[in-house]
C-alpha atoms as a printed R data frame, in Angstrom:
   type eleno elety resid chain resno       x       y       z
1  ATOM     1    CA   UNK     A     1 108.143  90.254 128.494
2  ATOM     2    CA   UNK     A     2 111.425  88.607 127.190
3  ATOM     3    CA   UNK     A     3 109.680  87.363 123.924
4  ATOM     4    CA   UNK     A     4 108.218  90.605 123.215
5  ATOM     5    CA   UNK     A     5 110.257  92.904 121.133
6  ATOM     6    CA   UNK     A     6 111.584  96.682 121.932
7  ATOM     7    CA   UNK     A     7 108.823  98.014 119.776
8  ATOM     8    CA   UNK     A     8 106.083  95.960 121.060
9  ATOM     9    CA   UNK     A     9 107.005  97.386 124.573
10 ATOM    10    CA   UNK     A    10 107.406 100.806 123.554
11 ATOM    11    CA   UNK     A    11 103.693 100.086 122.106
12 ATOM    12    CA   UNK     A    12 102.431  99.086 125.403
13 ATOM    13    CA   UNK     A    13 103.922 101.967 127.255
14 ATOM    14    CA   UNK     A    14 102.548 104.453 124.252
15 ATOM    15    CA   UNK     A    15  99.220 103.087 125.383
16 ATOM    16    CA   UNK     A    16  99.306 102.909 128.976
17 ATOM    17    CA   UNK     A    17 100.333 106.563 129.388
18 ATOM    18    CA   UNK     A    18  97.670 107.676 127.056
19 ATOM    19    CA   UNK     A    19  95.235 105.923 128.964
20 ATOM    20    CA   UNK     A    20  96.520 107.071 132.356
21 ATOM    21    CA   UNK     A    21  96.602 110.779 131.071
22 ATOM    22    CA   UNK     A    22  93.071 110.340 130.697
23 ATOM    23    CA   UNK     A    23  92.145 108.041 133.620
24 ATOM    24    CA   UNK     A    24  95.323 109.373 136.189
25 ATOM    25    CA   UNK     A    25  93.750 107.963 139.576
26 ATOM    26    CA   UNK     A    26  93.057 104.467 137.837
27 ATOM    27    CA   UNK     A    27  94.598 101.468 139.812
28 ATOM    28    CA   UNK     A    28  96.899  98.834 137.342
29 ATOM    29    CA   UNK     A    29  96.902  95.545 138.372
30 ATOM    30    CA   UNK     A    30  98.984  92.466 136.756
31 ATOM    31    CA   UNK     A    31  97.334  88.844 137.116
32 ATOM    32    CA   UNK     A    32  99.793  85.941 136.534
33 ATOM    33    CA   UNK     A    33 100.083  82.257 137.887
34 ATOM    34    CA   UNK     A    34 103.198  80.420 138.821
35 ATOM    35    CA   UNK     A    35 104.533  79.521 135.406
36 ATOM    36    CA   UNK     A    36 105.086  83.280 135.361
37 ATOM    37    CA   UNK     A    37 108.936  84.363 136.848
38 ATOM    38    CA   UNK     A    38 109.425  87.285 139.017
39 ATOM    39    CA   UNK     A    39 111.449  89.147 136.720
40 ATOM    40    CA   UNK     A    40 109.138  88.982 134.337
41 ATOM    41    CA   UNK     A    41 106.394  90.821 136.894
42 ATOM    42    CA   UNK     A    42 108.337  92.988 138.203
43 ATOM    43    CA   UNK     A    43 109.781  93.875 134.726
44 ATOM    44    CA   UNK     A    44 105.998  94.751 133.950
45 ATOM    45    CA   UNK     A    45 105.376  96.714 136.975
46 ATOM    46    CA   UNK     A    46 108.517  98.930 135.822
47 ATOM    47    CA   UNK     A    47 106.918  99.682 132.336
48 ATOM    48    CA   UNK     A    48 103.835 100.396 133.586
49 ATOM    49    CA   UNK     A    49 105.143 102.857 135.829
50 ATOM    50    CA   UNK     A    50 107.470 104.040 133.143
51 ATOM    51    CA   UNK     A    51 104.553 104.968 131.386
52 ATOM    52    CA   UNK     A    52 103.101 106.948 134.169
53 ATOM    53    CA   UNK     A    53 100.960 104.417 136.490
54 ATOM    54    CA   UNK     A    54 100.744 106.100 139.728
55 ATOM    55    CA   UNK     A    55  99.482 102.439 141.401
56 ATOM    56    CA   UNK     A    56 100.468  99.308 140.092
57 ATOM    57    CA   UNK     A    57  99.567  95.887 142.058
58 ATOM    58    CA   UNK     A    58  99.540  92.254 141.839
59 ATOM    59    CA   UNK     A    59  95.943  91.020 141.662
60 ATOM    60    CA   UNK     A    60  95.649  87.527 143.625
61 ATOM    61    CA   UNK     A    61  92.951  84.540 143.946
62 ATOM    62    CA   UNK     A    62  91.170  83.943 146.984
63 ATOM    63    CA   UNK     A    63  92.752  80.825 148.695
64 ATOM    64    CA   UNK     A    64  90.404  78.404 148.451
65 ATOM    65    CA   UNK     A    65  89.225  77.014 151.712
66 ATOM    66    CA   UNK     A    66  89.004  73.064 152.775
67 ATOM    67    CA   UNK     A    67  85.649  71.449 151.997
68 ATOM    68    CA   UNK     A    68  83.026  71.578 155.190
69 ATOM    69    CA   UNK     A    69  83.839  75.204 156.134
Protein backbone atom coordinates (compact mmCIF):
# COMPACT_ATOMS: atom_id res chain seq x y z
CA UNK A 1 0.00 0.00 0.00
CA UNK A 2 2.96 2.49 0.49
CA UNK A 3 3.60 2.72 -3.36
CA UNK A 4 0.10 3.32 -4.12
CA UNK A 5 -0.98 6.87 -4.18
CA UNK A 6 -3.90 8.76 -2.05
CA UNK A 7 -6.10 8.58 -5.08
CA UNK A 8 -5.48 5.10 -6.00
CA UNK A 9 -6.65 4.20 -2.39
CA UNK A 10 -9.50 6.38 -2.31
CA UNK A 11 -10.29 4.33 -5.71
CA UNK A 12 -10.16 1.10 -3.97
CA UNK A 13 -12.28 2.14 -1.08
CA UNK A 14 -14.88 3.89 -3.78
CA UNK A 15 -15.12 0.33 -5.02
CA UNK A 16 -15.19 -1.81 -2.13
CA UNK A 17 -18.10 0.06 -0.50
CA UNK A 18 -20.05 -0.04 -3.65
CA UNK A 19 -19.62 -3.56 -3.85
CA UNK A 20 -20.37 -4.23 -0.18
CA UNK A 21 -23.60 -2.01 -0.43
CA UNK A 22 -24.65 -4.46 -2.81
CA UNK A 23 -23.17 -7.72 -1.44
CA UNK A 24 -23.24 -6.49 2.67
CA UNK A 25 -22.86 -10.15 4.22
CA UNK A 26 -19.86 -10.92 1.75
CA UNK A 27 -16.65 -12.13 3.61
CA UNK A 28 -13.12 -10.02 2.42
CA UNK A 29 -10.21 -11.87 2.60
CA UNK A 30 -6.44 -10.59 1.88
CA UNK A 31 -3.87 -13.34 0.52
CA UNK A 32 -0.18 -12.34 0.88
CA UNK A 33 3.18 -14.32 1.40
CA UNK A 34 6.08 -13.35 3.55
CA UNK A 35 7.70 -10.71 1.39
CA UNK A 36 4.53 -8.88 2.41
CA UNK A 37 5.05 -6.61 5.99
CA UNK A 38 2.45 -6.45 8.57
CA UNK A 39 1.78 -2.95 8.24
CA UNK A 40 1.14 -3.24 4.99
CA UNK A 41 -1.86 -6.02 5.85
CA UNK A 42 -3.11 -4.60 8.43
CA UNK A 43 -3.05 -1.17 6.63
CA UNK A 44 -5.37 -3.07 4.04
CA UNK A 45 -7.63 -4.57 6.50
CA UNK A 46 -8.24 -0.82 7.79
CA UNK A 47 -9.33 0.40 4.24
CA UNK A 48 -11.36 -2.27 3.63
CA UNK A 49 -13.20 -1.74 6.65
CA UNK A 50 -13.10 1.95 6.05
CA UNK A 51 -15.03 1.27 3.17
CA UNK A 52 -17.64 -0.67 4.97
CA UNK A 53 -16.41 -4.52 5.13
CA UNK A 54 -18.26 -5.96 7.93
CA UNK A 55 -15.60 -9.23 7.84
CA UNK A 56 -12.26 -8.93 6.73
CA UNK A 57 -9.68 -12.03 7.13
CA UNK A 58 -6.39 -13.29 6.22
CA UNK A 59 -6.76 -16.21 3.81
CA UNK A 60 -3.86 -18.89 4.53
CA UNK A 61 -2.31 -22.13 2.68
CA UNK A 62 -2.74 -25.42 3.99
CA UNK A 63 0.62 -26.49 5.64
CA UNK A 64 1.85 -28.93 3.64
CA UNK A 65 2.38 -32.22 5.32
CA UNK A 66 5.78 -34.50 5.27
CA UNK A 67 5.90 -37.03 2.43
CA UNK A 68 4.45 -40.74 3.53
CA UNK A 69 1.44 -39.36 5.46
Amino acid sequence: LTSATREELDTLVAKVAAFVRQNPQVPVLIGGDERVGYGKVYGAMVLLQQAGAPRVGLMSAPAELPQGR
